[in-house]
């Protein structure tokens, strides 16, 4: 009985700050301003189909870039020891010690028309280039802010791979490329899938990055929900419907990723 009582504060916290908001959003999504049941909120979402597609496309691109950059970084960290390992880990973790908005603002100042990067190109007679208020700037902000969430899960999984498995593969005549392709990479896939989930979900729902680096020209789901809930377009019922649909899509994506992760059956030589 005492062991169950320890969980009561956590259950209360979850009920108050997780379950209750979801129920409120669901209630708003299926009601109108007159508090009558309606499905019109979901029908009105069709006018924002481009925002859905753009959000998932940019999030997918950012996630792919994080995989291509993060996996080699994690592999390098797992193989190195001593001061190189500590220094590389510190450089990856250092940006996370700063405020999220501060990190994003720094890129805004770097990418703007009179920013540091364009000023540097100007020394060689190049530019100025339009880098701010573009899709590329948004993807850059996503990659910069969420890359550690890709590196750390992969690094954690690679470091736990039993070195005896690698030695066994080498004893069977496998070269380094074969060991990586048939042993290390398959065993590290759970970390890759975890990293993809941890990067894709905040990327598809972000609004601070798109607002600061994309300007008013790029409307993503996070900005759309913000506009409907507390912004100029104020329509909490439509905003709740969009939030609910996005939450369902994210849950489906997580279920699919977990299914692939659970389906990993080890390695074969």
CSV table of N, CA and C in Angstrom, one decimal, residues 111-236:
chain,number,residue,atom,x,y,z
A,111,UNK,N,22.1,35.4,-40.0
A,111,UNK,CA,21.6,35.2,-41.4
A,111,UNK,C,21.0,36.4,-42.0
A,112,UNK,N,20.7,37.5,-41.2
A,112,UNK,CA,20.0,38.6,-41.8
A,112,UNK,C,20.8,39.3,-42.9
A,113,UNK,N,20.2,40.1,-43.6
A,113,UNK,CA,20.8,40.7,-44.8
A,113,UNK,C,22.1,41.5,-44.5
A,114,UNK,N,22.1,42.1,-43.3
A,114,UNK,CA,23.3,42.9,-42.9
A,114,UNK,C,24.1,42.1,-41.8
A,115,UNK,N,23.8,40.8,-41.7
A,115,UNK,CA,24.4,40.0,-40.6
A,115,UNK,C,25.9,39.6,-40.9
A,116,UNK,N,26.4,38.9,-39.9
A,116,UNK,CA,27.8,38.5,-40.0
A,116,UNK,C,28.2,37.7,-41.2
A,117,UNK,N,27.3,36.8,-41.6
A,117,UNK,CA,27.7,35.9,-42.7
A,117,UNK,C,27.7,36.7,-44.0
A,118,UNK,N,26.7,37.6,-44.3
A,118,UNK,CA,26.7,38.4,-45.5
A,118,UNK,C,27.8,39.4,-45.4
A,119,UNK,N,28.1,39.9,-44.2
A,119,UNK,CA,29.3,40.8,-44.1
A,119,UNK,C,30.6,40.2,-44.5
A,120,UNK,N,30.7,38.9,-44.1
A,120,UNK,CA,31.9,38.1,-44.5
A,120,UNK,C,32.0,37.9,-46.0
A,121,UNK,N,30.9,37.6,-46.6
A,121,UNK,CA,30.9,37.4,-48.1
A,121,UNK,C,31.1,38.7,-48.8
A,122,UNK,N,30.7,39.8,-48.2
A,122,UNK,CA,30.9,41.1,-48.7
A,122,UNK,C,32.4,41.5,-48.9
A,123,UNK,N,33.2,40.9,-48.0
A,123,UNK,CA,34.7,41.2,-48.1
A,123,UNK,C,35.2,40.7,-49.4
A,124,UNK,N,34.6,39.7,-50.0
A,124,UNK,CA,35.0,39.1,-51.3
A,124,UNK,C,34.2,39.6,-52.5
A,125,UNK,N,33.4,40.6,-52.2
A,125,UNK,CA,32.5,41.1,-53.3
A,125,UNK,C,31.3,40.3,-53.6
A,126,UNK,N,30.9,39.4,-52.7
A,126,UNK,CA,29.8,38.5,-52.9
A,126,UNK,C,28.6,39.0,-52.1
A,127,UNK,N,27.4,38.7,-52.6
A,127,UNK,CA,26.2,39.0,-51.8
A,127,UNK,C,25.7,40.4,-52.0
A,128,UNK,N,24.8,40.8,-51.1
A,128,UNK,CA,24.3,40.0,-49.9
A,128,UNK,C,23.2,39.0,-50.4
A,129,UNK,N,23.2,37.8,-49.7
A,129,UNK,CA,22.3,36.8,-50.1
A,129,UNK,C,21.1,36.8,-49.2
A,130,UNK,N,20.0,36.4,-49.7
A,130,UNK,CA,18.7,36.3,-48.9
A,130,UNK,C,18.7,34.9,-48.2
A,131,UNK,N,19.2,34.9,-46.9
A,131,UNK,CA,19.2,33.7,-46.1
A,131,UNK,C,18.1,33.7,-45.1
A,132,UNK,N,17.8,34.8,-44.5
A,132,UNK,CA,16.8,34.8,-43.5
A,132,UNK,C,15.4,34.8,-44.2
A,133,UNK,N,14.4,34.4,-43.4
A,133,UNK,CA,13.0,34.3,-43.9
A,133,UNK,C,12.9,33.4,-45.1
A,134,UNK,N,13.6,32.2,-45.0
A,134,UNK,CA,13.5,31.2,-46.0
A,134,UNK,C,13.3,29.8,-45.4
A,135,UNK,N,12.9,28.9,-46.2
A,135,UNK,CA,12.8,27.5,-45.7
A,135,UNK,C,14.1,26.9,-45.2
A,136,UNK,N,15.2,27.3,-45.9
A,136,UNK,CA,16.5,26.8,-45.6
A,136,UNK,C,16.9,27.3,-44.2
A,137,UNK,N,16.5,28.5,-43.8
A,137,UNK,CA,16.9,29.1,-42.5
A,137,UNK,C,16.1,28.3,-41.4
A,138,UNK,N,14.9,27.9,-41.7
A,138,UNK,CA,14.1,27.2,-40.7
A,138,UNK,C,14.7,25.8,-40.5
A,139,UNK,N,15.0,25.1,-41.6
A,139,UNK,CA,15.6,23.8,-41.5
A,139,UNK,C,17.0,23.9,-40.7
A,140,UNK,N,17.7,25.0,-41.0
A,140,UNK,CA,19.0,25.2,-40.3
A,140,UNK,C,18.8,25.3,-38.8
A,141,UNK,N,17.7,26.1,-38.4
A,141,UNK,CA,17.4,26.3,-37.0
A,141,UNK,C,17.0,25.0,-36.4
A,142,UNK,N,16.2,24.2,-37.1
A,142,UNK,CA,15.8,22.9,-36.5
A,142,UNK,C,17.0,22.0,-36.3
A,143,UNK,N,17.9,21.9,-37.3
A,143,UNK,CA,19.0,21.0,-37.2
A,143,UNK,C,19.9,21.5,-36.1
A,144,UNK,N,20.2,22.8,-36.0
A,144,UNK,CA,21.1,23.3,-34.9
A,144,UNK,C,20.5,23.0,-33.5
A,145,UNK,N,19.2,23.2,-33.4
A,145,UNK,CA,18.6,23.1,-32.0
A,145,UNK,C,18.4,21.6,-31.6
A,146,UNK,N,18.1,20.7,-32.6
A,146,UNK,CA,17.7,19.4,-32.3
A,146,UNK,C,18.7,18.3,-32.6
A,147,UNK,N,19.9,18.7,-33.2
A,147,UNK,CA,20.9,17.7,-33.5
A,147,UNK,C,21.4,16.9,-32.3
A,148,UNK,N,21.6,17.5,-31.1
A,148,UNK,CA,22.0,16.7,-29.9
A,148,UNK,C,21.1,15.6,-29.6
A,149,UNK,N,19.8,15.8,-29.9
A,149,UNK,CA,18.8,14.7,-29.6
A,149,UNK,C,18.9,13.6,-30.5
A,150,UNK,N,19.6,13.7,-31.6
A,150,UNK,CA,19.9,12.6,-32.5
A,150,UNK,C,21.2,12.0,-32.1
A,151,UNK,N,22.2,12.7,-31.8
A,151,UNK,CA,23.5,12.2,-31.5
A,151,UNK,C,23.5,11.4,-30.2
A,152,UNK,N,22.9,11.9,-29.2
A,152,UNK,CA,23.0,11.2,-27.8
A,152,UNK,C,22.4,9.8,-27.8
A,153,UNK,N,21.1,9.6,-28.4
A,153,UNK,CA,20.6,8.2,-28.3
A,153,UNK,C,21.4,7.2,-29.1
A,154,UNK,N,21.9,7.7,-30.3
A,154,UNK,CA,22.8,6.8,-31.1
A,154,UNK,C,24.1,6.5,-30.4
A,155,UNK,N,24.7,7.5,-29.8
A,155,UNK,CA,25.9,7.3,-29.0
A,155,UNK,C,25.7,6.3,-27.9
A,156,UNK,N,24.6,6.5,-27.2
A,156,UNK,CA,24.3,5.6,-26.1
A,156,UNK,C,24.1,4.1,-26.5
A,157,UNK,N,23.5,3.9,-27.6
A,157,UNK,CA,23.3,2.5,-28.1
A,157,UNK,C,24.6,1.9,-28.6
A,158,UNK,N,25.4,2.7,-29.4
A,158,UNK,CA,26.7,2.2,-29.9
A,158,UNK,C,27.6,1.8,-28.8
A,159,UNK,N,27.7,2.6,-27.7
A,159,UNK,CA,28.6,2.3,-26.6
A,159,UNK,C,28.2,1.0,-25.9
A,160,UNK,N,27.0,0.6,-26.0
A,160,UNK,CA,26.5,-0.6,-25.3
A,160,UNK,C,26.7,-1.9,-26.1
A,161,UNK,N,27.1,-1.7,-27.4
A,161,UNK,CA,27.3,-2.9,-28.2
A,161,UNK,C,28.5,-3.7,-27.6
A,162,UNK,N,28.3,-5.0,-27.4
A,162,UNK,CA,29.3,-5.8,-26.8
A,162,UNK,C,30.5,-6.0,-27.8
A,163,UNK,N,31.7,-5.6,-27.4
A,163,UNK,CA,32.8,-5.6,-28.3
A,163,UNK,C,33.1,-7.1,-28.8
A,164,UNK,N,32.7,-8.1,-28.0
A,164,UNK,CA,32.9,-9.4,-28.4
A,164,UNK,C,32.2,-9.8,-29.7
A,165,UNK,N,31.0,-9.1,-29.9
A,165,UNK,CA,30.3,-9.4,-31.1
A,165,UNK,C,31.1,-8.9,-32.3
A,166,UNK,N,31.8,-7.7,-32.2
A,166,UNK,CA,32.6,-7.2,-33.3
A,166,UNK,C,33.8,-8.1,-33.5
A,167,UNK,N,34.4,-8.6,-32.4
A,167,UNK,CA,35.6,-9.5,-32.5
A,167,UNK,C,35.2,-10.8,-33.2
A,168,UNK,N,34.0,-11.3,-32.9
A,168,UNK,CA,33.5,-12.5,-33.5
A,168,UNK,C,33.4,-12.3,-35.0
A,169,UNK,N,32.8,-11.2,-35.4
A,169,UNK,CA,32.7,-10.9,-36.9
A,169,UNK,C,34.0,-10.8,-37.5
A,170,UNK,N,35.0,-10.2,-36.9
A,170,UNK,CA,36.3,-10.0,-37.5
A,170,UNK,C,37.0,-11.4,-37.6
A,171,UNK,N,36.8,-12.3,-36.6
A,171,UNK,CA,37.3,-13.6,-36.6
A,171,UNK,C,36.8,-14.4,-37.7
A,172,UNK,N,35.5,-14.1,-38.1
A,172,UNK,CA,34.9,-14.8,-39.3
A,172,UNK,C,35.3,-14.2,-40.6
A,173,UNK,N,36.2,-13.3,-40.6
A,173,UNK,CA,36.7,-12.8,-41.9
A,173,UNK,C,36.1,-11.5,-42.3
A,174,UNK,N,35.2,-10.8,-41.5
A,174,UNK,CA,34.6,-9.6,-42.0
A,174,UNK,C,35.6,-8.4,-41.8
A,175,UNK,N,35.6,-7.6,-42.9
A,175,UNK,CA,36.5,-6.4,-42.8
A,175,UNK,C,35.7,-5.3,-42.1
A,176,UNK,N,36.3,-4.1,-41.9
A,176,UNK,CA,35.7,-3.1,-41.2
A,176,UNK,C,34.4,-2.6,-41.7
A,177,UNK,N,34.3,-2.5,-43.1
A,177,UNK,CA,33.1,-2.1,-43.7
A,177,UNK,C,32.0,-3.1,-43.5
A,178,UNK,N,32.3,-4.4,-43.6
A,178,UNK,CA,31.3,-5.4,-43.3
A,178,UNK,C,30.9,-5.4,-41.9
A,179,UNK,N,31.8,-5.2,-41.0
A,179,UNK,CA,31.4,-5.2,-39.5
A,179,UNK,C,30.5,-4.1,-39.3
A,180,UNK,N,30.7,-2.9,-39.9
A,180,UNK,CA,29.8,-1.8,-39.7
A,180,UNK,C,28.5,-2.0,-40.3
A,181,UNK,N,28.5,-2.6,-41.5
A,181,UNK,CA,27.2,-2.8,-42.3
A,181,UNK,C,26.4,-3.9,-41.7
A,182,UNK,N,27.0,-5.0,-41.2
A,182,UNK,CA,26.2,-6.1,-40.8
A,182,UNK,C,26.1,-6.3,-39.3
A,183,UNK,N,26.9,-5.5,-38.5
A,183,UNK,CA,26.9,-5.7,-37.1
A,183,UNK,C,26.5,-4.3,-36.4
A,184,UNK,N,27.4,-3.3,-36.5
A,184,UNK,CA,27.2,-2.1,-35.8
A,184,UNK,C,26.0,-1.4,-36.2
A,185,UNK,N,25.8,-1.2,-37.5
A,185,UNK,CA,24.6,-0.4,-37.9
A,185,UNK,C,23.3,-1.1,-37.5
A,186,UNK,N,23.1,-2.4,-37.8
A,186,UNK,CA,21.8,-3.0,-37.4
A,186,UNK,C,21.6,-2.9,-35.8
A,187,UNK,N,22.6,-3.1,-35.0
A,187,UNK,CA,22.5,-3.0,-33.6
A,187,UNK,C,22.2,-1.6,-33.1
A,188,UNK,N,22.6,-0.6,-33.9
A,188,UNK,CA,22.4,0.8,-33.5
A,188,UNK,C,21.1,1.4,-34.0
A,189,UNK,N,20.3,0.6,-34.8
A,189,UNK,CA,19.1,1.2,-35.3
A,189,UNK,C,18.1,1.6,-34.2
A,190,UNK,N,18.0,0.9,-33.1
A,190,UNK,CA,17.1,1.5,-32.1
A,190,UNK,C,17.4,2.9,-31.6
A,191,UNK,N,18.7,3.2,-31.6
A,191,UNK,CA,19.1,4.5,-31.2
A,191,UNK,C,18.8,5.5,-32.3
A,192,UNK,N,18.9,5.1,-33.6
A,192,UNK,CA,18.6,5.9,-34.7
A,192,UNK,C,17.1,6.2,-34.7
A,193,UNK,N,16.3,5.2,-34.5
A,193,UNK,CA,14.8,5.4,-34.5
A,193,UNK,C,14.4,6.3,-33.3
A,194,UNK,N,15.0,6.1,-32.2
A,194,UNK,CA,14.7,7.0,-31.0
A,194,UNK,C,15.1,8.4,-31.4
A,195,UNK,N,16.3,8.6,-32.0
A,195,UNK,CA,16.7,10.0,-32.4
A,195,UNK,C,15.8,10.6,-33.4
A,196,UNK,N,15.3,9.8,-34.4
A,196,UNK,CA,14.4,10.3,-35.4
A,196,UNK,C,13.1,10.8,-34.7
A,197,UNK,N,12.6,10.1,-33.7
A,197,UNK,CA,11.4,10.5,-33.0
A,197,UNK,C,11.6,11.7,-32.2
A,198,UNK,N,12.8,11.8,-31.5
A,198,UNK,CA,13.1,13.0,-30.7
A,198,UNK,C,13.3,14.3,-31.5
A,199,UNK,N,13.7,14.1,-32.8
A,199,UNK,CA,14.0,15.3,-33.6
A,199,UNK,C,12.7,15.6,-34.4
A,200,UNK,N,12.0,14.7,-35.0
A,200,UNK,CA,10.9,14.9,-35.8
A,200,UNK,C,9.7,15.6,-35.1
A,201,UNK,N,9.4,15.1,-33.9
A,201,UNK,CA,8.2,15.6,-33.2
A,201,UNK,C,8.4,17.1,-32.8
A,202,UNK,N,9.5,17.5,-32.2
A,202,UNK,CA,9.6,19.0,-31.9
A,202,UNK,C,9.7,19.8,-33.2
A,203,UNK,N,10.3,19.2,-34.3
A,203,UNK,CA,10.5,20.0,-35.5
A,203,UNK,C,9.1,20.2,-36.2
A,204,UNK,N,8.2,19.3,-36.2
A,204,UNK,CA,7.0,19.4,-36.8
A,204,UNK,C,6.0,20.3,-36.1
A,205,UNK,N,6.3,20.5,-34.8
A,205,UNK,CA,5.4,21.4,-34.0
A,205,UNK,C,6.0,22.7,-33.5
A,206,UNK,N,7.2,23.0,-34.0
A,206,UNK,CA,7.9,24.2,-33.5
A,206,UNK,C,7.2,25.4,-34.1
A,207,UNK,N,7.2,26.5,-33.4
A,207,UNK,CA,6.7,27.8,-33.9
A,207,UNK,C,7.7,28.9,-33.6
A,208,UNK,N,8.6,28.8,-32.7
A,208,UNK,CA,9.6,29.8,-32.4
A,208,UNK,C,10.6,29.9,-33.5
A,209,UNK,N,11.1,28.7,-34.0
A,209,UNK,CA,12.1,28.7,-35.1
A,209,UNK,C,11.5,29.3,-36.3
A,210,UNK,N,10.3,28.9,-36.7
A,210,UNK,CA,9.7,29.4,-38.0
A,210,UNK,C,9.4,30.8,-37.9
A,211,UNK,N,9.0,31.3,-36.7
A,211,UNK,CA,8.6,32.7,-36.5
A,211,UNK,C,9.9,33.6,-36.6
A,212,UNK,N,11.0,33.2,-36.0
A,212,UNK,CA,12.2,34.0,-36.0
A,212,UNK,C,13.0,33.9,-37.3
A,213,UNK,N,13.1,32.7,-37.8
A,213,UNK,CA,13.9,32.5,-39.0
A,213,UNK,C,13.2,32.4,-40.3
A,214,UNK,N,11.9,32.2,-40.2
A,214,UNK,CA,11.0,32.1,-41.4
A,214,UNK,C,10.2,33.4,-41.7
A,215,UNK,N,10.1,34.2,-40.7
A,215,UNK,CA,9.3,35.4,-40.8
A,215,UNK,C,7.8,35.1,-41.0
A,216,UNK,N,7.1,36.1,-41.6
A,216,UNK,CA,5.7,35.9,-41.8
A,216,UNK,C,5.3,35.2,-43.1
A,217,UNK,N,6.4,34.9,-43.9
A,217,UNK,CA,6.2,34.2,-45.2
A,217,UNK,C,5.9,32.7,-45.1
A,218,UNK,N,6.3,32.1,-44.0
A,218,UNK,CA,6.2,30.7,-43.8
A,218,UNK,C,5.3,30.3,-42.7
A,219,UNK,N,4.2,29.7,-42.9
A,219,UNK,CA,3.2,29.3,-41.9
A,219,UNK,C,3.3,27.8,-41.7
A,220,UNK,N,3.8,27.5,-40.5
A,220,UNK,CA,3.8,26.1,-40.1
A,220,UNK,C,2.7,25.8,-39.1
A,221,UNK,N,2.6,24.5,-38.7
A,221,UNK,CA,1.5,24.1,-37.8
A,221,UNK,C,1.6,24.8,-36.5
A,222,UNK,N,2.8,24.9,-35.9
A,222,UNK,CA,3.0,25.6,-34.6
A,222,UNK,C,2.5,27.0,-34.7
A,223,UNK,N,2.9,27.7,-35.8
A,223,UNK,CA,2.4,29.1,-35.9
A,223,UNK,C,0.9,29.2,-36.1
A,224,UNK,N,0.4,28.3,-36.9
A,224,UNK,CA,-1.1,28.3,-37.1
A,224,UNK,C,-1.9,28.1,-35.8
A,225,UNK,N,-1.4,27.1,-35.0
A,225,UNK,CA,-2.1,26.9,-33.7
A,225,UNK,C,-1.9,28.1,-32.8
A,226,UNK,N,-0.8,28.7,-32.8
A,226,UNK,CA,-0.5,29.9,-32.0
A,226,UNK,C,-1.5,31.0,-32.4
A,227,UNK,N,-1.6,31.2,-33.7
A,227,UNK,CA,-2.5,32.2,-34.3
A,227,UNK,C,-4.0,32.0,-33.8
A,228,UNK,N,-4.4,30.7,-33.8
A,228,UNK,CA,-5.8,30.4,-33.5
A,228,UNK,C,-6.1,30.4,-32.1
A,229,UNK,N,-5.1,30.1,-31.2
A,229,UNK,CA,-5.4,30.0,-29.8
A,229,UNK,C,-5.2,31.4,-29.1
A,230,UNK,N,-4.1,32.1,-29.4
A,230,UNK,CA,-3.8,33.3,-28.7
A,230,UNK,C,-3.5,34.5,-29.6
A,231,UNK,N,-3.5,34.2,-30.9
A,231,UNK,CA,-3.1,35.2,-31.9
A,231,UNK,C,-4.2,36.0,-32.5
A,232,UNK,N,-3.9,36.6,-33.7
A,232,UNK,CA,-4.8,37.5,-34.3
A,232,UNK,C,-6.0,36.8,-34.9
A,233,UNK,N,-5.9,35.6,-35.3
A,233,UNK,CA,-7.0,34.8,-36.0
A,233,UNK,C,-7.9,34.2,-34.9
A,234,UNK,N,-7.8,34.5,-33.7
A,234,UNK,CA,-8.4,33.8,-32.5
A,234,UNK,C,-9.6,33.0,-32.9
A,235,UNK,N,-9.4,31.7,-32.9
A,235,UNK,CA,-10.5,30.7,-33.0
A,235,UNK,C,-10.0,29.4,-32.3
A,236,UNK,N,-10.2,29.4,-31.0
A,236,UNK,CA,-9.7,28.3,-30.2
A,236,UNK,C,-10.2,26.9,-30.6
